Coordinates of C-alpha atoms and ligand atoms in Angstrom, one line a residue:
M1 CA 100.7 66.8 78.2
T2 CA 97.6 68.9 79.6
E3 CA 98.5 72.3 81.0
Q4 CA 97.8 72.5 84.6
A5 CA 95.1 75.2 86.0
A6 CA 96.6 78.1 87.8
P7 CA 96.4 77.7 91.6
P8 CA 93.1 80.0 93.3
T9 CA 94.3 83.3 94.3
E10 CA 94.8 83.2 98.0
L11 CA 92.3 85.9 99.4
P12 CA 93.1 87.7 103.1
L13 CA 91.5 86.7 106.1
R14 CA 89.8 90.4 106.0
P15 CA 89.5 91.7 102.5
Q16 CA 87.6 94.7 103.8
D17 CA 91.3 95.8 105.4
E18 CA 93.0 96.0 102.1
L19 CA 93.8 99.4 100.6
Q20 CA 94.1 97.9 97.1
C21 CA 93.5 94.8 95.1
R22 CA 94.9 93.3 91.8
R23 CA 93.5 90.3 91.8
C24 CA 92.1 90.6 88.7
E25 CA 93.0 92.8 85.4
V26 CA 90.5 95.5 86.6
H27 CA 92.9 97.1 89.6
C28 CA 91.1 98.6 92.2
D29 CA 91.7 101.0 95.0
K30 CA 90.6 102.7 98.2
V31 CA 90.3 106.3 97.8
V32 CA 89.6 108.8 100.6
H33 CA 87.6 112.4 99.9
P34 CA 89.6 115.0 101.9
G35 CA 86.6 117.4 101.5
A36 CA 84.7 115.5 103.8
C37 CA 87.2 115.4 106.6
I38 CA 86.5 119.2 106.9
E39 CA 82.8 118.9 106.2
R40 CA 82.5 116.2 109.2
S41 CA 84.7 118.4 111.3
C42 CA 87.2 115.4 112.0
P43 CA 89.5 115.7 114.9
F44 CA 92.3 114.4 113.2
V45 CA 92.7 117.2 110.3
Y46 CA 95.6 119.3 111.2
A47 CA 96.4 122.4 109.1
Y48 CA 99.5 124.8 108.7
E49 CA 100.4 127.7 106.7
A50 CA 103.1 128.1 104.7
F51 CA 104.3 130.1 101.5
G52 CA 101.1 132.1 101.8
H53 CA 98.8 129.1 101.6
T54 CA 97.0 126.9 104.5
Y55 CA 97.9 123.7 104.0
M56 CA 95.5 120.7 105.3
G57 CA 96.4 117.3 106.0
C58 CA 95.2 114.1 108.3
M59 CA 96.8 113.1 111.6
Q60 CA 96.4 109.5 111.1
R61 CA 97.7 109.4 107.6
V62 CA 95.0 107.6 106.3
F63 CA 95.8 109.9 103.2
D64 CA 100.0 111.1 103.5
V65 CA 99.3 114.2 100.9
E66 CA 98.8 117.4 102.5
I67 CA 96.6 119.7 100.4
D68 CA 96.1 123.6 99.8
L69 CA 93.0 124.3 101.6
D70 CA 91.6 127.4 99.2
L71 CA 92.1 124.7 96.1
L72 CA 90.1 122.3 98.1
R73 CA 87.4 124.8 99.1
A74 CA 87.0 126.1 95.6
S75 CA 86.7 122.7 94.1
E76 CA 84.5 121.6 96.3
H77 CA 81.9 124.4 95.1
R78 CA 82.3 122.6 91.8
R79 CA 80.7 120.0 90.3
G80 CA 82.2 116.4 91.1
G81 CA 84.1 118.3 93.8
F82 CA 87.8 117.7 95.1
G83 CA 87.5 114.2 94.6
G84 CA 89.3 111.5 96.5
V85 CA 93.3 110.6 97.1
M86 CA 94.8 107.2 97.7
A87 CA 94.2 106.1 100.9
R88 CA 97.3 104.6 102.5
R89 CA 96.4 103.2 105.7
A90 CA 93.0 101.6 106.8
P91 CA 90.2 104.1 106.8
L92 CA 88.3 105.1 110.1
P93 CA 84.5 105.1 110.5
M94 CA 84.3 109.1 110.0
C95 CA 86.2 108.9 106.8
R96 CA 84.5 109.4 103.7
I97 CA 86.1 106.7 101.2
E98 CA 85.1 104.7 98.2
V99 CA 86.5 101.9 95.9
S100 CA 87.9 103.3 92.5
S101 CA 87.9 100.8 89.6
C102 CA 90.9 101.3 87.1
Y103 CA 90.2 99.5 84.1
E104 CA 86.7 98.0 84.2
Q105 CA 86.5 97.2 80.5
R106 CA 88.9 94.5 81.8
S107 CA 86.5 92.9 83.5
D108 CA 86.5 89.2 82.6
E109 CA 83.6 86.8 82.7
I110 CA 84.9 85.4 86.2
G111 CA 84.2 88.7 87.6
C112 CA 85.3 89.9 91.0
R113 CA 87.1 87.3 92.8
N114 CA 87.0 89.5 96.0
P115 CA 83.6 91.4 96.6
E116 CA 84.3 91.6 100.1
F117 CA 86.8 94.3 99.0
F118 CA 83.9 96.8 98.5
E119 CA 82.4 96.3 101.8
L120 CA 83.6 99.9 103.6
P121 CA 83.7 100.9 107.3
L122 CA 80.3 102.4 108.3
A123 CA 79.9 106.1 108.6
S124 CA 78.3 105.6 112.3
P125 CA 79.4 103.4 115.3
S126 CA 78.2 99.7 115.1
F127 CA 76.4 100.1 118.6
R128 CA 73.1 102.2 119.7
V129 CA 71.7 103.1 122.7
F130 CA 68.4 101.3 123.2
A131 CA 67.4 102.5 126.9
H132 CA 68.6 104.9 129.2
V133 CA 69.0 104.1 132.9
D134 CA 67.9 106.7 135.3
D135 CA 69.3 105.6 138.8
R136 CA 68.9 109.0 140.6
P137 CA 67.2 108.2 144.3
Ligands
LIG1 S1 90.7 110.2 109.9 FE1 89.5 110.2 108.0 S2 87.9 111.8 108.2 FE2 89.8 112.2 109.7 S3 91.2 113.7 108.9 FE3 91.9 111.4 108.4 S4 91.1 110.8 106.4 FE4 89.7 112.7 107.0
LIG2 S1 87.5 93.7 90.4 FE1 87.3 92.8 92.5 S2 88.9 91.0 92.2 FE2 89.6 92.7 90.3 S3 90.7 94.2 91.5 FE3 88.6 95.0 91.8 S4 88.4 93.8 93.9 FE4 90.1 92.7 92.9

């Protein structure tokens, strides 16, 4: 008896909205860079003081950890910066995100089954002003 081929892996309607992909052995996750939240003066950053330290976080819960601001700033001055933390909710256009692939050496001959996962939201709005109408009399 011949072995039946495995059914094709199902893909979601919008793979761009997923936060992680495990459709092959590589394992990819979206990570967000908290250093960019400060740099971009995102209105969703919050901060509070506790135990003599200032901690920052994201009101939108794009990432759900709270980070010591002094450590973050010190790391941002070093090569590589603070780096990214796991995204827990769909990133917004102002977030700096990237895809982190864990085990690239496990890639097989088929390659990525879900290339749209790597399509990240644009950092700028998807519209542009092309004309100004002056309605003054
Ligand atoms: S919405 Fe994005 S840029 Fe703003 S604080 Fe949250 S993670 Fe940072
Ligand atoms: S390489 Fe492609 S299919 Fe494999 S886990 Fe990453 S996004 Fe998914």
